[in-house]
PDB file of C-alpha atoms in Angstrom:
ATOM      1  CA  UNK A 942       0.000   0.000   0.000  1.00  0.00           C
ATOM      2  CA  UNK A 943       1.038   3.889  -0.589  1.00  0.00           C
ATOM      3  CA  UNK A 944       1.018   3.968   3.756  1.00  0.00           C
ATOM      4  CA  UNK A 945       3.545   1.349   3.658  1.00  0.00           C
ATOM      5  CA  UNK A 946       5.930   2.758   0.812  1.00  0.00           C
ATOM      6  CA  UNK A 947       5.769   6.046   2.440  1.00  0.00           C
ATOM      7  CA  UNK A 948       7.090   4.341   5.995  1.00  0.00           C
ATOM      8  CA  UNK A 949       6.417   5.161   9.308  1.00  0.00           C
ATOM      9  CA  UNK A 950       6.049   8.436  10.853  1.00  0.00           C
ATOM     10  CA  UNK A 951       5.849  10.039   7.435  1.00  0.00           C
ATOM     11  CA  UNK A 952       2.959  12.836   7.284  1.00  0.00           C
ATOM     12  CA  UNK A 953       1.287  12.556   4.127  1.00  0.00           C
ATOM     13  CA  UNK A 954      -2.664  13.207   2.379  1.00  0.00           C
ATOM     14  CA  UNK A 955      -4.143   9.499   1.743  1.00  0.00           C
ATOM     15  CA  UNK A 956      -7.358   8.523  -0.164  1.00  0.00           C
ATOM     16  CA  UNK A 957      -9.061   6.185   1.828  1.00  0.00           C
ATOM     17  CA  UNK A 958     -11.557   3.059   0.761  1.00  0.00           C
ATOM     18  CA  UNK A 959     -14.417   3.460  -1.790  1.00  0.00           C
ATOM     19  CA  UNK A 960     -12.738   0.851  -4.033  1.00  0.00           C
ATOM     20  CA  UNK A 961     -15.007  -1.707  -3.680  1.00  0.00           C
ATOM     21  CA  UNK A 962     -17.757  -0.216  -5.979  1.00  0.00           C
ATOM     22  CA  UNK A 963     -20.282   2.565  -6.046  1.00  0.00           C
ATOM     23  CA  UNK A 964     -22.734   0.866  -2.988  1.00  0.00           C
ATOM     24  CA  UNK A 965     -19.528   1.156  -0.663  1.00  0.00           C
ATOM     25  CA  UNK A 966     -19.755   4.885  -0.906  1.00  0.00           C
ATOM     26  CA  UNK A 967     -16.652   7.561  -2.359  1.00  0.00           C
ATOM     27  CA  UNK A 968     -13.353   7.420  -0.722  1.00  0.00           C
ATOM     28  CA  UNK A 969     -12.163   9.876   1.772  1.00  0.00           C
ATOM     29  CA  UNK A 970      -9.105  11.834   1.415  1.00  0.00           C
ATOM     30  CA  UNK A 971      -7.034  12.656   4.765  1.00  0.00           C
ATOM     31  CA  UNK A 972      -3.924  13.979   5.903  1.00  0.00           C
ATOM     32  CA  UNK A 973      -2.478  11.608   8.259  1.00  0.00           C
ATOM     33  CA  UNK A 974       0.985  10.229   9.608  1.00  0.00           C
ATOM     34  CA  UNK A 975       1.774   6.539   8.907  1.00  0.00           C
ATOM     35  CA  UNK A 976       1.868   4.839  12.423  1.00  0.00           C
ATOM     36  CA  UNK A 977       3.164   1.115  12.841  1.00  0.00           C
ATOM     37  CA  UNK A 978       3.351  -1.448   9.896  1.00  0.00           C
ATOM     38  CA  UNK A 979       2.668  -4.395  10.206  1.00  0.00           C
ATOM     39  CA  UNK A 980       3.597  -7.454   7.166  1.00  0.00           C
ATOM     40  CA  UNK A 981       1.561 -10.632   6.971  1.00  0.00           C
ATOM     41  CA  UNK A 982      -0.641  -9.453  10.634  1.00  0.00           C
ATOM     42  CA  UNK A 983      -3.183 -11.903  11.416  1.00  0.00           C
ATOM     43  CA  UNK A 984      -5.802 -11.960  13.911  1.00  0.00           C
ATOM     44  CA  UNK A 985      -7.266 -14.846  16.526  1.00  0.00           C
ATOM     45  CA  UNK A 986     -10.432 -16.460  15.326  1.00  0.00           C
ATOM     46  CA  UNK A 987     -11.845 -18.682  17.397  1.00  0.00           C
ATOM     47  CA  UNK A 988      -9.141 -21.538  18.393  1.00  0.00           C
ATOM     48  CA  UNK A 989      -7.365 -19.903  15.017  1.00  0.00           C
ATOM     49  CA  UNK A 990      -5.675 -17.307  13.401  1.00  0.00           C
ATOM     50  CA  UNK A 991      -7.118 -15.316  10.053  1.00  0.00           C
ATOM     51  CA  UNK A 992      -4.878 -13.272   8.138  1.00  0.00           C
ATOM     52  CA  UNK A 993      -5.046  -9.474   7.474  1.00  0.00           C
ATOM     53  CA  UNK A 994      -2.349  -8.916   5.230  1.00  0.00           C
ATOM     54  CA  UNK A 995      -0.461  -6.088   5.746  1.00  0.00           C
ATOM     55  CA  UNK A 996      -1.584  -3.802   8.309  1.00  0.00           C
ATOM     56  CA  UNK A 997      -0.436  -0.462   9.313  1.00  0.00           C
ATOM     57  CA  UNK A 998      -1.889   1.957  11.280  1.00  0.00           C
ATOM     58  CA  UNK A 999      -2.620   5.604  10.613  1.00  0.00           C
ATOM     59  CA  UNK A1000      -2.943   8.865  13.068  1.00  0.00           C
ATOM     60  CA  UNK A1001      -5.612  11.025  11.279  1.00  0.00           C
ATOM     61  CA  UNK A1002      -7.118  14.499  12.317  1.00  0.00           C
ATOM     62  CA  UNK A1003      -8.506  15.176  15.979  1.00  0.00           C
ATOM     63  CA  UNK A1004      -7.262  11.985  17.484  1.00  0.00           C
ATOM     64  CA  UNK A1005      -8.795   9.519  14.728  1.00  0.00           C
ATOM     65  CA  UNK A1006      -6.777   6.834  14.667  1.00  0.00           C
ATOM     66  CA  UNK A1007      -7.580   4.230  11.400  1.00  0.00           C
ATOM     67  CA  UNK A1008      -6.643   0.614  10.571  1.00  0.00           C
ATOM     68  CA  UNK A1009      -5.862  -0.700   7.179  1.00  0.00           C
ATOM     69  CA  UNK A1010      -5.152  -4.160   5.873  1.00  0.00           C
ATOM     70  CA  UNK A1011      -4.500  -5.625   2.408  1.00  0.00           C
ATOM     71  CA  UNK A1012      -6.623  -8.863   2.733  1.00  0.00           C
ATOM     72  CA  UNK A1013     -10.250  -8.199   2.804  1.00  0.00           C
ATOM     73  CA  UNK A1014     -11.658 -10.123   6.007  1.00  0.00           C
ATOM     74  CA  UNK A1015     -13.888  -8.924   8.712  1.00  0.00           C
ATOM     75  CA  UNK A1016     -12.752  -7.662  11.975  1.00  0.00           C
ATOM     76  CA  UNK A1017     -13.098 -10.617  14.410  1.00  0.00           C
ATOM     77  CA  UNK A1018     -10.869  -9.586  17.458  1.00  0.00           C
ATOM     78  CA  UNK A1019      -9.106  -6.423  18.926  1.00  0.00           C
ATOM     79  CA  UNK A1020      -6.197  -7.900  17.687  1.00  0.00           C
ATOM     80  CA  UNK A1021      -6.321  -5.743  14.230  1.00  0.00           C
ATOM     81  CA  UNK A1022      -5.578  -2.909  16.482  1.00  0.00           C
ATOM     82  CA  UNK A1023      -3.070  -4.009  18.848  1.00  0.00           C
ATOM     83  CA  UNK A1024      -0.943  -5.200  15.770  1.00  0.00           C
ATOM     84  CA  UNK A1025      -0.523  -2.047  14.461  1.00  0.00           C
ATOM     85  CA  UNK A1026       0.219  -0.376  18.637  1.00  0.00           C
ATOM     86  CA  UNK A1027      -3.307   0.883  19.142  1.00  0.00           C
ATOM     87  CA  UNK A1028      -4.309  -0.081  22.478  1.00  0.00           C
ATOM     88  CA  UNK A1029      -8.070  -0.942  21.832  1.00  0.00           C
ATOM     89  CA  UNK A1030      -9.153  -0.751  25.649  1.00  0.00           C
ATOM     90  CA  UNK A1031      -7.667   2.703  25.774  1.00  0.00           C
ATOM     91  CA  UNK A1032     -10.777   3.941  23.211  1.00  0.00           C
ATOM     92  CA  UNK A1033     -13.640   5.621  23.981  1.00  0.00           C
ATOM     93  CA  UNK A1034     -15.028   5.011  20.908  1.00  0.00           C
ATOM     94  CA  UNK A1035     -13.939   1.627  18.179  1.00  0.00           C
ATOM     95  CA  UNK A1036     -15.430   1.561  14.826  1.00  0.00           C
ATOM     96  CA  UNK A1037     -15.351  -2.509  13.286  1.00  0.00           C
ATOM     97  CA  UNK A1038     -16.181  -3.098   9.950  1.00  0.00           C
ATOM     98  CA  UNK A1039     -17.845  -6.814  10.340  1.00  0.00           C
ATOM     99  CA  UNK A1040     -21.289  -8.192  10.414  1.00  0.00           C
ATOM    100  CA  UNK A1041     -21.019 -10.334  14.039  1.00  0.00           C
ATOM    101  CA  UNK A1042     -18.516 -11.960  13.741  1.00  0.00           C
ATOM    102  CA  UNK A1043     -16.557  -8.972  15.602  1.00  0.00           C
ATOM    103  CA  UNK A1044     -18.964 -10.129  19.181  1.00  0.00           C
ATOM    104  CA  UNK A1045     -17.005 -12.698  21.124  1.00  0.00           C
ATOM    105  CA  UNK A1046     -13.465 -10.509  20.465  1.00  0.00           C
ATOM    106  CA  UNK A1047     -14.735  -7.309  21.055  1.00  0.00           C
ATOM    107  CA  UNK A1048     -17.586  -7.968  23.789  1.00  0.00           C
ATOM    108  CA  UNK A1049     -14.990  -8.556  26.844  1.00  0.00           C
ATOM    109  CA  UNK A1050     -13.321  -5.128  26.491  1.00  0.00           C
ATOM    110  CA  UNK A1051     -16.704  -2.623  24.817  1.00  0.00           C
ATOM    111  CA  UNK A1052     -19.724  -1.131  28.009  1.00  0.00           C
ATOM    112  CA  UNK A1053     -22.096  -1.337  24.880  1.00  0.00           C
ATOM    113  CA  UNK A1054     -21.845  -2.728  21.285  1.00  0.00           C
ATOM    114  CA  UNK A1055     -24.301  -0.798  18.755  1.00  0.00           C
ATOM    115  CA  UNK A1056     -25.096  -2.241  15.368  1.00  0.00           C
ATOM    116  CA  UNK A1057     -25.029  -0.607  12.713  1.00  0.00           C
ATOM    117  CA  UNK A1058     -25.967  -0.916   9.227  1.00  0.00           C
ATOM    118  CA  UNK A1059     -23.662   1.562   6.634  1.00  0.00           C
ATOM    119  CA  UNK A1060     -24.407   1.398   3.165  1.00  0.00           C
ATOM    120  CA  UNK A1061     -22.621  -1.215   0.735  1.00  0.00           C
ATOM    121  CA  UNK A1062     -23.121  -4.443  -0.838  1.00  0.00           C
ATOM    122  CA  UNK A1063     -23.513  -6.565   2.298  1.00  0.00           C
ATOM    123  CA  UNK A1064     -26.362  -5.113   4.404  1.00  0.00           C
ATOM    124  CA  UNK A1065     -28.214  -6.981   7.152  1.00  0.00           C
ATOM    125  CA  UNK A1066     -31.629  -5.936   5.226  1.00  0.00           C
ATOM    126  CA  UNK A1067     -30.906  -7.349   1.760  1.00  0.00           C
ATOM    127  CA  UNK A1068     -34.128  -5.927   0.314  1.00  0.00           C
ATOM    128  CA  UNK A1069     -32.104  -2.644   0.251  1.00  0.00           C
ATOM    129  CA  UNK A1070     -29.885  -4.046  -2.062  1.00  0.00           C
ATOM    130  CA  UNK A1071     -30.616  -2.565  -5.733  1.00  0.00           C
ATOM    131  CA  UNK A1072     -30.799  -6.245  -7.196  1.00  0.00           C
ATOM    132  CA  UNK A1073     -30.847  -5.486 -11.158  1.00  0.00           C
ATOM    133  CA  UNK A1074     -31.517  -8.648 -12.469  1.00  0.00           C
ATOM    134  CA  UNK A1075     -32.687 -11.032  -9.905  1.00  0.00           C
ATOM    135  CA  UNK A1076     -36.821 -12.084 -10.202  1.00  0.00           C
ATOM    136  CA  UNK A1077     -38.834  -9.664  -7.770  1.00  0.00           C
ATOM    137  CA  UNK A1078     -40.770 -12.250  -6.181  1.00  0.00           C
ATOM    138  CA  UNK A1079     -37.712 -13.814  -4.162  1.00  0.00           C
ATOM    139  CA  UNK A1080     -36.873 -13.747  -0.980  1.00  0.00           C
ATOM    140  CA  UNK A1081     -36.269 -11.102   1.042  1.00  0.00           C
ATOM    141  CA  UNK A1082     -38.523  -8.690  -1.646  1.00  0.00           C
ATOM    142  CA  UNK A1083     -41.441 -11.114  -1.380  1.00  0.00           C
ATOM    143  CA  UNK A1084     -42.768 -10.754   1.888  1.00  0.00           C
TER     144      UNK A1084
END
Protein backbone atom coordinates (compact mmCIF):
# COMPACT_ATOMS: atom_id res chain seq x y z
CA UNK A 1 0.00 0.00 0.00
CA UNK A 2 1.04 3.89 -0.59
CA UNK A 3 1.02 3.97 3.76
CA UNK A 4 3.55 1.35 3.66
CA UNK A 5 5.93 2.76 0.81
CA UNK A 6 5.77 6.05 2.44
CA UNK A 7 7.09 4.34 6.00
CA UNK A 8 6.42 5.16 9.31
CA UNK A 9 6.05 8.44 10.85
CA UNK A 10 5.85 10.04 7.44
CA UNK A 11 2.96 12.84 7.28
CA UNK A 12 1.29 12.56 4.13
CA UNK A 13 -2.66 13.21 2.38
CA UNK A 14 -4.14 9.50 1.74
CA UNK A 15 -7.36 8.52 -0.16
CA UNK A 16 -9.06 6.19 1.83
CA UNK A 17 -11.56 3.06 0.76
CA UNK A 18 -14.42 3.46 -1.79
CA UNK A 19 -12.74 0.85 -4.03
CA UNK A 20 -15.01 -1.71 -3.68
CA UNK A 21 -17.76 -0.22 -5.98
CA UNK A 22 -20.28 2.57 -6.05
CA UNK A 23 -22.73 0.87 -2.99
CA UNK A 24 -19.53 1.16 -0.66
CA UNK A 25 -19.76 4.89 -0.91
CA UNK A 26 -16.65 7.56 -2.36
CA UNK A 27 -13.35 7.42 -0.72
CA UNK A 28 -12.16 9.88 1.77
CA UNK A 29 -9.10 11.83 1.41
CA UNK A 30 -7.03 12.66 4.76
CA UNK A 31 -3.92 13.98 5.90
CA UNK A 32 -2.48 11.61 8.26
CA UNK A 33 0.98 10.23 9.61
CA UNK A 34 1.77 6.54 8.91
CA UNK A 35 1.87 4.84 12.42
CA UNK A 36 3.16 1.12 12.84
CA UNK A 37 3.35 -1.45 9.90
CA UNK A 38 2.67 -4.39 10.21
CA UNK A 39 3.60 -7.45 7.17
CA UNK A 40 1.56 -10.63 6.97
CA UNK A 41 -0.64 -9.45 10.63
CA UNK A 42 -3.18 -11.90 11.42
CA UNK A 43 -5.80 -11.96 13.91
CA UNK A 44 -7.27 -14.85 16.53
CA UNK A 45 -10.43 -16.46 15.33
CA UNK A 46 -11.85 -18.68 17.40
CA UNK A 47 -9.14 -21.54 18.39
CA UNK A 48 -7.37 -19.90 15.02
CA UNK A 49 -5.67 -17.31 13.40
CA UNK A 50 -7.12 -15.32 10.05
CA UNK A 51 -4.88 -13.27 8.14
CA UNK A 52 -5.05 -9.47 7.47
CA UNK A 53 -2.35 -8.92 5.23
CA UNK A 54 -0.46 -6.09 5.75
CA UNK A 55 -1.58 -3.80 8.31
CA UNK A 56 -0.44 -0.46 9.31
CA UNK A 57 -1.89 1.96 11.28
CA UNK A 58 -2.62 5.60 10.61
CA UNK A 59 -2.94 8.86 13.07
CA UNK A 60 -5.61 11.02 11.28
CA UNK A 61 -7.12 14.50 12.32
CA UNK A 62 -8.51 15.18 15.98
CA UNK A 63 -7.26 11.99 17.48
CA UNK A 64 -8.79 9.52 14.73
CA UNK A 65 -6.78 6.83 14.67
CA UNK A 66 -7.58 4.23 11.40
CA UNK A 67 -6.64 0.61 10.57
CA UNK A 68 -5.86 -0.70 7.18
CA UNK A 69 -5.15 -4.16 5.87
CA UNK A 70 -4.50 -5.62 2.41
CA UNK A 71 -6.62 -8.86 2.73
CA UNK A 72 -10.25 -8.20 2.80
CA UNK A 73 -11.66 -10.12 6.01
CA UNK A 74 -13.89 -8.92 8.71
CA UNK A 75 -12.75 -7.66 11.98
CA UNK A 76 -13.10 -10.62 14.41
CA UNK A 77 -10.87 -9.59 17.46
CA UNK A 78 -9.11 -6.42 18.93
CA UNK A 79 -6.20 -7.90 17.69
CA UNK A 80 -6.32 -5.74 14.23
CA UNK A 81 -5.58 -2.91 16.48
CA UNK A 82 -3.07 -4.01 18.85
CA UNK A 83 -0.94 -5.20 15.77
CA UNK A 84 -0.52 -2.05 14.46
CA UNK A 85 0.22 -0.38 18.64
CA UNK A 86 -3.31 0.88 19.14
CA UNK A 87 -4.31 -0.08 22.48
CA UNK A 88 -8.07 -0.94 21.83
CA UNK A 89 -9.15 -0.75 25.65
CA UNK A 90 -7.67 2.70 25.77
CA UNK A 91 -10.78 3.94 23.21
CA UNK A 92 -13.64 5.62 23.98
CA UNK A 93 -15.03 5.01 20.91
CA UNK A 94 -13.94 1.63 18.18
CA UNK A 95 -15.43 1.56 14.83
CA UNK A 96 -15.35 -2.51 13.29
CA UNK A 97 -16.18 -3.10 9.95
CA UNK A 98 -17.84 -6.81 10.34
CA UNK A 99 -21.29 -8.19 10.41
CA UNK A 100 -21.02 -10.33 14.04
CA UNK A 101 -18.52 -11.96 13.74
CA UNK A 102 -16.56 -8.97 15.60
CA UNK A 103 -18.96 -10.13 19.18
CA UNK A 104 -17.00 -12.70 21.12
CA UNK A 105 -13.47 -10.51 20.47
CA UNK A 106 -14.74 -7.31 21.05
CA UNK A 107 -17.59 -7.97 23.79
CA UNK A 108 -14.99 -8.56 26.84
CA UNK A 109 -13.32 -5.13 26.49
CA UNK A 110 -16.70 -2.62 24.82
CA UNK A 111 -19.72 -1.13 28.01
CA UNK A 112 -22.10 -1.34 24.88
CA UNK A 113 -21.84 -2.73 21.28
CA UNK A 114 -24.30 -0.80 18.76
CA UNK A 115 -25.10 -2.24 15.37
CA UNK A 116 -25.03 -0.61 12.71
CA UNK A 117 -25.97 -0.92 9.23
CA UNK A 118 -23.66 1.56 6.63
CA UNK A 119 -24.41 1.40 3.16
CA UNK A 120 -22.62 -1.22 0.73
CA UNK A 121 -23.12 -4.44 -0.84
CA UNK A 122 -23.51 -6.56 2.30
CA UNK A 123 -26.36 -5.11 4.40
CA UNK A 124 -28.21 -6.98 7.15
CA UNK A 125 -31.63 -5.94 5.23
CA UNK A 126 -30.91 -7.35 1.76
CA UNK A 127 -34.13 -5.93 0.31
CA UNK A 128 -32.10 -2.64 0.25
CA UNK A 129 -29.89 -4.05 -2.06
CA UNK A 130 -30.62 -2.57 -5.73
CA UNK A 131 -30.80 -6.25 -7.20
CA UNK A 132 -30.85 -5.49 -11.16
CA UNK A 133 -31.52 -8.65 -12.47
CA UNK A 134 -32.69 -11.03 -9.90
CA UNK A 135 -36.82 -12.08 -10.20
CA UNK A 136 -38.83 -9.66 -7.77
CA UNK A 137 -40.77 -12.25 -6.18
CA UNK A 138 -37.71 -13.81 -4.16
CA UNK A 139 -36.87 -13.75 -0.98
CA UNK A 140 -36.27 -11.10 1.04
CA UNK A 141 -38.52 -8.69 -1.65
CA UNK A 142 -41.44 -11.11 -1.38
CA UNK A 143 -42.77 -10.75 1.89
Amino acid sequence: SVAMELGEGVEADLRIGGKMGPMSGDPVDLRVRVGKIVPNASQVFGQGRAKLGDSVALHGPNGVDIVLISHRTQTFSPHVFSNVGIDPTQKKILIVKSMQHFYAGFAPIAKKILHVSTPGALVPDMAQIPFTHARQDLWPRKL
